[in-house]
XYZ file of C-alpha atoms in Angstrom:
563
model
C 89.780 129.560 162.421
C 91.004 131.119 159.120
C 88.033 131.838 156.663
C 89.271 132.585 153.718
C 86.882 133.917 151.162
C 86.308 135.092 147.359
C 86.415 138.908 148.955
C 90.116 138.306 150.491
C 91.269 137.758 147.004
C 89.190 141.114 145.565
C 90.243 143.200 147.887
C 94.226 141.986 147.504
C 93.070 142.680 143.818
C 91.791 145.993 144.520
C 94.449 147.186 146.626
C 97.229 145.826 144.189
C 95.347 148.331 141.312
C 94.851 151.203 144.152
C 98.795 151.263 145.742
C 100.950 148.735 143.625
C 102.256 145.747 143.653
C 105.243 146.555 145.048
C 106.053 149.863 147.452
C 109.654 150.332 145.837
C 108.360 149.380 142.241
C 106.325 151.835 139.327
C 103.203 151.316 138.340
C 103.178 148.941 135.505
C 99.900 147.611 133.198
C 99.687 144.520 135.504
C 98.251 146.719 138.091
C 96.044 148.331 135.661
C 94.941 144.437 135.435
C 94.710 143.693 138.697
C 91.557 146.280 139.271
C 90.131 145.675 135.850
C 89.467 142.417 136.457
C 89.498 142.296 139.991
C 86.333 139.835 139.853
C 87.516 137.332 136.881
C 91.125 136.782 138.876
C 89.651 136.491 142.514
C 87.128 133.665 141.117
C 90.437 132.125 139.507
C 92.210 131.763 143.040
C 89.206 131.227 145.099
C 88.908 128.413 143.151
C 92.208 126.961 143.260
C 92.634 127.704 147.044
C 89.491 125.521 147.365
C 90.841 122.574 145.197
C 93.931 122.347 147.698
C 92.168 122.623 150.660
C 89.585 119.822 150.413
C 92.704 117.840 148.992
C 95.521 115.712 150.727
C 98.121 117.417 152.747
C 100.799 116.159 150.885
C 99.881 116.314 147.429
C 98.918 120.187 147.733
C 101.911 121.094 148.704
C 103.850 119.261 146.166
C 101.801 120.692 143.278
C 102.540 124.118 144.609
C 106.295 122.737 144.616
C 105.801 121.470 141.034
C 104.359 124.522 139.000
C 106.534 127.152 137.472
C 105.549 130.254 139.396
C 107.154 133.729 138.334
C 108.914 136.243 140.225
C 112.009 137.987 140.192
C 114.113 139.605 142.706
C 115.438 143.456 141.938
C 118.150 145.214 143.712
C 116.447 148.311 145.378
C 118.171 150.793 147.668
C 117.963 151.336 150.949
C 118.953 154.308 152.635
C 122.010 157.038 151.166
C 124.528 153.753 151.385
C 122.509 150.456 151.690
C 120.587 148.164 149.044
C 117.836 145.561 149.355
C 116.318 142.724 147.698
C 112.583 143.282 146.532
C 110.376 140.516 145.094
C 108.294 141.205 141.867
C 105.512 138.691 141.556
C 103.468 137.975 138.625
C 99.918 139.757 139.141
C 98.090 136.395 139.999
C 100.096 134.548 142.517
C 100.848 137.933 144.151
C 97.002 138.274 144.734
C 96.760 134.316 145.597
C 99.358 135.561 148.445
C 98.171 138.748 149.816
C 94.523 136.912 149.635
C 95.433 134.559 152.138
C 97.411 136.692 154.061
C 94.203 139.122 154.265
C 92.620 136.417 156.019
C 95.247 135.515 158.479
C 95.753 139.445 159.282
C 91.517 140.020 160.121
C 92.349 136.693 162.486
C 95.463 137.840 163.914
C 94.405 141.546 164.662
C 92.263 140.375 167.648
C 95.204 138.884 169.517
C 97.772 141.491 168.508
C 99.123 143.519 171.336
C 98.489 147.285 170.920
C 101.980 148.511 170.942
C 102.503 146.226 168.183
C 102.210 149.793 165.863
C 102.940 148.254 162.119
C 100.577 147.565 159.766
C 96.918 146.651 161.865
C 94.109 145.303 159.444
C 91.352 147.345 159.105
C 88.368 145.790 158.411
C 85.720 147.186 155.775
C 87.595 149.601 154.199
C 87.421 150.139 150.216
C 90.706 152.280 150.493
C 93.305 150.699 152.795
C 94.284 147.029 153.894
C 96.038 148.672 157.026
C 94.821 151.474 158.978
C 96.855 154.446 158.268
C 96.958 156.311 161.391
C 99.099 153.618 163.144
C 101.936 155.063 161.104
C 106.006 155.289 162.266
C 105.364 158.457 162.656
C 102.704 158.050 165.105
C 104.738 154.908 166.791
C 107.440 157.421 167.959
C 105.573 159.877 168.975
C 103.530 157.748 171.138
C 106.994 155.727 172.468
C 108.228 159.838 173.156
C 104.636 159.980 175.177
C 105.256 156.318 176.799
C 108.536 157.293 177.955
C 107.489 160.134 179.680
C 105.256 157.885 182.131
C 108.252 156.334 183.664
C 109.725 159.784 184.526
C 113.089 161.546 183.728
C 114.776 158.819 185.103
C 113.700 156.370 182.162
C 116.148 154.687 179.976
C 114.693 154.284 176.177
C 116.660 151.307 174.671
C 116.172 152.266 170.616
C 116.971 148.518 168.048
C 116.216 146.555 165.336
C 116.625 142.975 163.900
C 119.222 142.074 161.799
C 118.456 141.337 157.735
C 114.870 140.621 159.283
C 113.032 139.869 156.190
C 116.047 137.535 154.889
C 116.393 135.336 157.581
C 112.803 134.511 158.712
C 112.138 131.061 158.002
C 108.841 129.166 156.144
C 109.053 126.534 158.824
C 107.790 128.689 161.586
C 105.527 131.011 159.416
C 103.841 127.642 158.631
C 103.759 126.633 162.361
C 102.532 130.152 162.914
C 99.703 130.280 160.668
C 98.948 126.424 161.613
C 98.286 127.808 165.405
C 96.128 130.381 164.376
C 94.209 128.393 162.208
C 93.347 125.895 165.317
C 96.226 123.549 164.410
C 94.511 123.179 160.909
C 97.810 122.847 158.397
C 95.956 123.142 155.085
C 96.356 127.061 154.549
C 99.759 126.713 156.176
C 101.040 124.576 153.687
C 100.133 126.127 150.830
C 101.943 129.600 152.321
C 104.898 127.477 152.645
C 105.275 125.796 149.536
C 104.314 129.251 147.998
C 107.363 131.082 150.149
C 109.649 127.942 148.674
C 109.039 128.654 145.047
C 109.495 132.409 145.499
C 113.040 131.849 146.753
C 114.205 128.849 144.419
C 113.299 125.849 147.184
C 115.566 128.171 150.365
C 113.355 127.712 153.552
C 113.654 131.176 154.697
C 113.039 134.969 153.647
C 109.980 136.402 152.443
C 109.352 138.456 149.009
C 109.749 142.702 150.076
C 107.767 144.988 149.416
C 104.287 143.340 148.984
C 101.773 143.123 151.693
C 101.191 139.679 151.877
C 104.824 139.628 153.475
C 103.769 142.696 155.854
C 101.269 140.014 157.412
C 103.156 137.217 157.480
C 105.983 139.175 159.103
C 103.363 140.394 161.560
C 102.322 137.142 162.689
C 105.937 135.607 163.017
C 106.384 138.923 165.366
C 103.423 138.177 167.254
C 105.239 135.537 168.715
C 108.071 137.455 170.333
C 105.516 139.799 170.705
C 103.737 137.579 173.349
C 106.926 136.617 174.790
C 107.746 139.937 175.886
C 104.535 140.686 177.393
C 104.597 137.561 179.327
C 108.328 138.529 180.723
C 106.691 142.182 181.495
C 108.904 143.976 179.018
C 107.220 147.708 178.306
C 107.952 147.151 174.416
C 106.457 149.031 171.452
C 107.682 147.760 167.771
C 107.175 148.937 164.141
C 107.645 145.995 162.054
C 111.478 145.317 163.007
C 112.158 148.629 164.946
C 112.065 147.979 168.902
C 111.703 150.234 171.395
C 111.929 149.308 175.108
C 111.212 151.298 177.898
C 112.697 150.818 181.380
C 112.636 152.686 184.779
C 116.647 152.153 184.752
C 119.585 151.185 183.238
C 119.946 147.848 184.915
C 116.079 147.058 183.885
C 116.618 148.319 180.566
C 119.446 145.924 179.615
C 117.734 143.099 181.083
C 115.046 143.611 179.029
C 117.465 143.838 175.804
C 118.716 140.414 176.775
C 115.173 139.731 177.322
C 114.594 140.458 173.647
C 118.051 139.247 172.123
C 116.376 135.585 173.874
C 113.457 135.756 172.210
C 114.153 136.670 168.942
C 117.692 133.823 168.967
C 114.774 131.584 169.524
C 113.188 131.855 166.049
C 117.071 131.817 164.754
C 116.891 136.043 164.493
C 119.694 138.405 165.868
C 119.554 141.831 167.301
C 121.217 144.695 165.275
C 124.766 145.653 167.218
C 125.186 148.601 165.484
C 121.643 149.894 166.190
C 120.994 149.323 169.767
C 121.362 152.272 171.336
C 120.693 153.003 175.459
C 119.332 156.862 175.869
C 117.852 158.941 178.794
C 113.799 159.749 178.409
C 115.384 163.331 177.413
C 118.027 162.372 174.706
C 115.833 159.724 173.631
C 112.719 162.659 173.052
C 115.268 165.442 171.974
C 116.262 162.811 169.249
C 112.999 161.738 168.062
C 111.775 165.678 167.591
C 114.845 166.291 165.768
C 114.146 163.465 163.643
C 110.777 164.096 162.736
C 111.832 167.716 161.511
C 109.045 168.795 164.851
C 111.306 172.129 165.406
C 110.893 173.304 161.670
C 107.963 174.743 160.843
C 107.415 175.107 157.554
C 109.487 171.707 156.721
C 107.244 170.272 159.799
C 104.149 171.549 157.543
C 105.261 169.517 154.754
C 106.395 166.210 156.002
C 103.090 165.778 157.635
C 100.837 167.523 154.232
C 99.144 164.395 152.743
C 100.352 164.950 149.276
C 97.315 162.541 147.598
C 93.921 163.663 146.001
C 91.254 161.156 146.189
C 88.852 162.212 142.837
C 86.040 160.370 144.502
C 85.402 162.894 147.664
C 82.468 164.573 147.867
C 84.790 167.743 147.061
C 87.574 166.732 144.927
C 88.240 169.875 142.933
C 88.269 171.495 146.116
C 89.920 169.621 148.009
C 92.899 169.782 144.686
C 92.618 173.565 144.962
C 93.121 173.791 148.730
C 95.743 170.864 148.521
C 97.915 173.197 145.853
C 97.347 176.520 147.882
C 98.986 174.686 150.736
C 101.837 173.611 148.719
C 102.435 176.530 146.760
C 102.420 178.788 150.391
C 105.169 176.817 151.341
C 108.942 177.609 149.843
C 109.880 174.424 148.922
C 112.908 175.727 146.931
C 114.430 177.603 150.112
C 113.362 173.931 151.778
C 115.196 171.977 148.571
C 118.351 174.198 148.763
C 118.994 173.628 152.726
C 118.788 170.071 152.291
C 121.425 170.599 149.843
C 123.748 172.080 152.556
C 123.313 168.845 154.552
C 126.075 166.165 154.415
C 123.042 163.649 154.252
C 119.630 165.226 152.967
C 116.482 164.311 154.518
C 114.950 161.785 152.201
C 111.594 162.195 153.382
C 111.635 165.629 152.862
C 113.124 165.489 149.676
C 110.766 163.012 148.651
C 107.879 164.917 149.911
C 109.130 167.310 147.620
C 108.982 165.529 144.880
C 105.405 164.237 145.189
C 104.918 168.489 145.248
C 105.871 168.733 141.451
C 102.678 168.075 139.564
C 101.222 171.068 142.684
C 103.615 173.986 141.542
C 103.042 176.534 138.628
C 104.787 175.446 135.330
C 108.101 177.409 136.003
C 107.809 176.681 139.777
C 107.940 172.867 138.916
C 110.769 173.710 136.605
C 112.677 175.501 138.765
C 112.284 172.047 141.560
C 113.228 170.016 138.558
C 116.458 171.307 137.564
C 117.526 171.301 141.409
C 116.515 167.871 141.539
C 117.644 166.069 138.630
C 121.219 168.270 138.199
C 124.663 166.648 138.056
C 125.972 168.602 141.394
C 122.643 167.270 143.176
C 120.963 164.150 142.152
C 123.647 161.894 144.046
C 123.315 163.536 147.108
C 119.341 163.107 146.463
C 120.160 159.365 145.608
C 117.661 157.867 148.342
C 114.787 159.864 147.306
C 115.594 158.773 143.439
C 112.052 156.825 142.845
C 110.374 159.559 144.335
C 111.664 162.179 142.305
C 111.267 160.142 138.795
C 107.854 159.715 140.298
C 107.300 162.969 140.772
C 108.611 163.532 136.720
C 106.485 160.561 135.248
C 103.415 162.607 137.035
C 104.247 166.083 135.559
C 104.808 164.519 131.983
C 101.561 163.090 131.889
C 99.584 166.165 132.757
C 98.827 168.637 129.977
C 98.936 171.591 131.905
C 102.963 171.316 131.734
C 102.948 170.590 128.545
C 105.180 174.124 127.699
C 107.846 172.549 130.223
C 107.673 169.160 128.398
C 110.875 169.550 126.111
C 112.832 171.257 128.694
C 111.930 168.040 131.520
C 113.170 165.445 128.830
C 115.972 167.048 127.999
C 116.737 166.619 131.592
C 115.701 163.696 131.951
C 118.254 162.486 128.732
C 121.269 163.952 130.789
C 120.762 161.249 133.593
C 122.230 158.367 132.403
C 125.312 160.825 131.089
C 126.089 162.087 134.170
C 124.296 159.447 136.989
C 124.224 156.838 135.214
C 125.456 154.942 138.344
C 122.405 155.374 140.063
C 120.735 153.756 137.331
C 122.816 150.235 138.299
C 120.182 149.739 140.807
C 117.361 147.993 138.999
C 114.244 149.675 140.675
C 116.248 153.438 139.949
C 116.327 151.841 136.456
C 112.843 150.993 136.242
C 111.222 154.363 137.699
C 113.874 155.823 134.321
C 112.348 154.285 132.075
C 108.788 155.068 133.363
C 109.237 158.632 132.271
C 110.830 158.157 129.052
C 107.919 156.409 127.859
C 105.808 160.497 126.619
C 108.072 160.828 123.775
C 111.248 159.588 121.699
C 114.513 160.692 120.347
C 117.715 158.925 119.319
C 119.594 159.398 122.515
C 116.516 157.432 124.468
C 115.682 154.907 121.686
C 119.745 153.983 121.668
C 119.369 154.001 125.313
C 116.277 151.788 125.582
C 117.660 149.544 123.035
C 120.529 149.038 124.958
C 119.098 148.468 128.098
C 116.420 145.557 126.541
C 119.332 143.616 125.049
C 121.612 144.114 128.207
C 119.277 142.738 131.081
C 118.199 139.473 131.861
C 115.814 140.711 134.304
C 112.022 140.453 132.634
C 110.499 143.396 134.828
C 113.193 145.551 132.921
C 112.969 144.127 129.433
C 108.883 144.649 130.174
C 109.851 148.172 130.770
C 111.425 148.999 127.827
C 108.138 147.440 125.955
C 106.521 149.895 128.203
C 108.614 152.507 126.566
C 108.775 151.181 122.935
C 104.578 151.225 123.025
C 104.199 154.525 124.588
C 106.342 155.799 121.228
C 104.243 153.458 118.871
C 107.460 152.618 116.961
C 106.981 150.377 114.510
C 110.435 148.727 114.070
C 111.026 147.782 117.376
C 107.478 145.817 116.629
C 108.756 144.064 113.875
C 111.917 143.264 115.579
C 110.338 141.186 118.562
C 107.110 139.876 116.585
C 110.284 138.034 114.823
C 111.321 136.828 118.240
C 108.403 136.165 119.714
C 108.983 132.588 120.635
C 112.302 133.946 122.012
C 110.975 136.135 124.843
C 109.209 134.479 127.979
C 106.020 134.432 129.050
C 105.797 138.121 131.037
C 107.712 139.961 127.888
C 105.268 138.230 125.664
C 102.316 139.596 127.196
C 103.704 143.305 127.124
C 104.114 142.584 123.577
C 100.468 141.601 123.079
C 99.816 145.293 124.625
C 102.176 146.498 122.161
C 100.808 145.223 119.589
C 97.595 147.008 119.434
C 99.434 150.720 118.008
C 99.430 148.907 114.729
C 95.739 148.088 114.011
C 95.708 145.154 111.279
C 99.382 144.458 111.415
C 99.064 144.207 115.133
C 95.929 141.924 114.835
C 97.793 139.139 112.402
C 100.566 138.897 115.069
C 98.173 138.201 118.089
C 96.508 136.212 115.719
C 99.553 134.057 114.550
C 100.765 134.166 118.347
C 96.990 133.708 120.065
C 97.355 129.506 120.762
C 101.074 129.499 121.572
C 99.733 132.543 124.162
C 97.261 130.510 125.649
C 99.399 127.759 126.154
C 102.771 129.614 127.431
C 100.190 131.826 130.064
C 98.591 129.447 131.603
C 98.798 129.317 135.200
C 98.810 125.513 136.018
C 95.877 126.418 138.375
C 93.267 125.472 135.711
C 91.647 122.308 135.534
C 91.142 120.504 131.733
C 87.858 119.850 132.856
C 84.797 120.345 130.837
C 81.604 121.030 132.450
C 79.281 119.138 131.482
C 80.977 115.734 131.198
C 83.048 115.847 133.863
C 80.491 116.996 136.409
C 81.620 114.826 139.009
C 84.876 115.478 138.596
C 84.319 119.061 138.911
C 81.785 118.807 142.114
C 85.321 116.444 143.560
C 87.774 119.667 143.419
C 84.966 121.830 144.515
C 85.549 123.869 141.770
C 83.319 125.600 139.298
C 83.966 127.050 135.650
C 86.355 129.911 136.552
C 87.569 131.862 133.353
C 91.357 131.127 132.691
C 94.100 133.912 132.678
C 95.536 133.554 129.100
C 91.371 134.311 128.319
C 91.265 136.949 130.889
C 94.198 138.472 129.751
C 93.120 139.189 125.855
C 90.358 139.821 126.518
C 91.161 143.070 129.105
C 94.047 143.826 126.723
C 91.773 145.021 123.451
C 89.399 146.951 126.507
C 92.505 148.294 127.824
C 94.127 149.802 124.582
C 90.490 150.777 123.147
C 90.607 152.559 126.362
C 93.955 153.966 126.315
């Protein structure tokens, strides 16, 4: 059975505030919120998922189907050519999701196979939902291993599914969860009509880059996992990625056809253009070359953990050792031979941006100017929100402060010279993180611009972002004039915004607090008081959660006092 508890919703709280709410998205206030008040929102959807599940069937799923839940899908890219659909969801119903998908991981993990390699729960853990060593780094290495067991004679058949994500459908994700919940259909349904209102009533796809889709792709897997064991396939897969091991050619294709079976089944299709037959040799040859094994010093920094954790016993050793390893490396000579490279290694170019805020002021400089110039940032166009990352990081650290007006006047010749790259909406979003340190005409004309050109709310929010982080005062006055204008998600930037202006600030949330209350509510909340409706309240098992327009002020004025 599927226990789902208060702590699956904390934890999907905790790791939204820890590693985003989205893996192609910046960090934004809402995940700021999502730690904060990690206990307030968790009591909010433990509550709710409660209501519907001592309720009828029927009538949970069509309240799900009735309420006006946010989200909005942003063009990412995906690779030096491709693009992808990713889901932004607002900060509660995104933790409502990965909650209950917490709980159907920790009950799927005991039945997964083990060459299932993507994304295992790991129980316990304060840090990480999914362990870490069972990366796709490790899952090649260990299919290189795997292949050598069948001899030089092997054939390694290297695929992947077609538009996975896209075309996996909310009938069997429901049927999926229903099995492993003992043929209960209560948490099923609610994951379905959930999936339905994410993608505008379309019964199929699931919202990218969260990890509440991770799991639920996982467990529609796990079926064609199963099938392949029981067909004695020697499989290993990494969330779409499939590779198959055979003692021969013949053996190798049937077990293709094998797969291309199972996965028609569930209405999925086999990438053409990716399935590729290669000896045990070719097949190992290929995977060293693409894990950079037979470089060194690149070797030394694709596998360098480029994170500090401030909570080790050591951290300001661990920093110290962590920028002595970086700084022995030479990243520029590394930087400049990608450049030679019809298509750069994006990993390594991204690893090299997540090296910025390690290097010496004129080091970091030096790394900037080769990453952000007009002869190179196209060719580094895959490893884009990686490199503004890398910027946003070095602006907000004081030690570079000397370097500060020469990185934003770099940064203010990107949309002069790439400002294609910027068409992509998550490009554009990791921008305008890092214009946010300081203003000048060229960005506030640019910002401007950009808020009255898109109707996308995660980019208007953005530009609030960026308008706040300058404290400027007209752009204020211009939307508290429009307040009832802007939705519900620009609003509450807004409320953020308003706190650079002390008393001024204070009349507008004051003039704006009921209509607030009302336009953030939720639709989870019951108009229940409780004392006199005791009964009522003891019916939808629920108790007196706080409410989110409440929860939201209130960590607002803690948040700004903070800074």
């Amino acid at each position: 059975m599927i226990q789902v508890t208060q702590e699956h919703f904390k934890r999907a709280a905790f790791e939204v505030s820890k590693h985003g709410d989205n893996d192609t998205l910046p960090f934004d206030l809402d995940v700021r919120l999502c730690g904060d008040v990690a206990e307030e929102l968790s009591s909010i959807a433990f509550g709710f998922f409660n209501e519907l599940k001592s309720g009828p069937l029927k009538g949970n799923h069509e309240r799900i189907a009735s309420m006006s839940i946010w989200s909005e899908r942003l063009v990412a890219p995906s690779g030096p050519a491709g693009f992808r659909v990713v889901t932004k969801i607002h900060p509660f119903w995104n933790i409502y999701l990965n909650g209950i998908s917490l709980a159907i991981a920790e009950q799927l993990e005991q039945q997964r196979a083990p060459t299932a390699h993507s994304y295992r729960f790991l129980p316990g853990s304060d840090q990480f939902i999914f362990d870490a060593n069972r990366s796709w780094r490790a899952f090649k290495e260990e299919t290189i291993a795997r292949s050598e067991d069948f001899g030089p004679d092997a054939v390694v058949v290297q695929t992947d599914i077609s538009s996975f994500y896209e075309h996996v459908s909310h009938h069997y994700v429901e049927n999926c969860i229903s099995d492993l919940d003992n043929g209960q259909r209560q948490i099923a349904s609610q994951v379905n009509a959930l999936l339905s209102r994410l993608f505008a009533g379309r019964s199929f796809g699931l919202p990218v880059g969260g990890q509440g889709a991770r799991v639920l792709a996982e467990l529609f897997l796990h079926q064609v996992d199963m099938s392949l064991s029981a067909q004695g396939i020697h499989w290993h897969r990494y969330v779409d990625d499939y590779v198959i091991i055979a003692s021969n050619t013949s053996e190798a294709y049937r077990a293709l056809a094998v797969l291309a079976q199972s996965l028609m089944d569930y209405g999925l299709t086999l990438n053409k253009s990716k399935s590729v037959f290669l000896s045990q040799k070719h097949y190992k040859d290929y995977v060293i070359a693409q894990l950079g094994n037979n470089d060194d010093e690149a070797q030394q920094l694709r596998t360098i953990d480029i994170k500090f954790d401030p909570y080790s016993d050591s951290p300001r050793d661990d920093y110290e050792s962590l920028k002595e390893t970086v700084e022995s490396l030479e990243v520029q000579k590394l930087l400049a031979r990608e450049l030679d490279k019809a298509i750069p290694d994006s990993f390594l170019v991204s690893q090299i941006s997540r090296t910025l805020p390690l290097h010496k002021p004129d080091a970091a400089f030096e790394l900037a100017v080769t990453l952000l110039s007009k002869q190179n940032l196209h060719a580094f166009r895959s490893s884009f929100s990686t490199i503004m990352r890398g910027f946003s990081h070095l602006r907000s650290k004081d030690e570079f402060s000397a370097i500060f007006p020469k990185l934003d006047s770099l940064l203010d010749e990107v949309p002069i010279h790439s400002g294609h790259l910027l068409e992509a909406d998550t490009n554009l979003l990791h921008y305008l993180r890092c214009l946010r340190f300081s203003s000048s005409m060229r960005r506030s004309q640019f910002v401007r611009a950009t808020f009255d050109g898109t109707q996308l709310d995660t980019v208007k929010r953005a530009c609030i972002d960026c308008w706040r982080g300058w404290k400027d005062r007209s752009t204020f006055n211009y939307l508290r004039n429009r307040w009832s204008q802007m939705t519900a998600e620009s609003q509450r930037s807004f409320w953020l915004f308003s706190y650079c202006f002390g008393d001024e600030g204070e009349k507008a949330r004051l003039q704006s607090k009921r209509a607030a209350a009302s336009n953030w509510e939720l639709g989870v909340e019951l108009n229940l008081d409780p004392v006199s409706d005791k009964a009522k309240l003891a019916k939808h098992t629920r108790g007196t959660e706080p409410r989110f327009p409440a929860v939201f002020m209130e960590w607002s004025k803690e948040a700004c006092d903070a800074g």
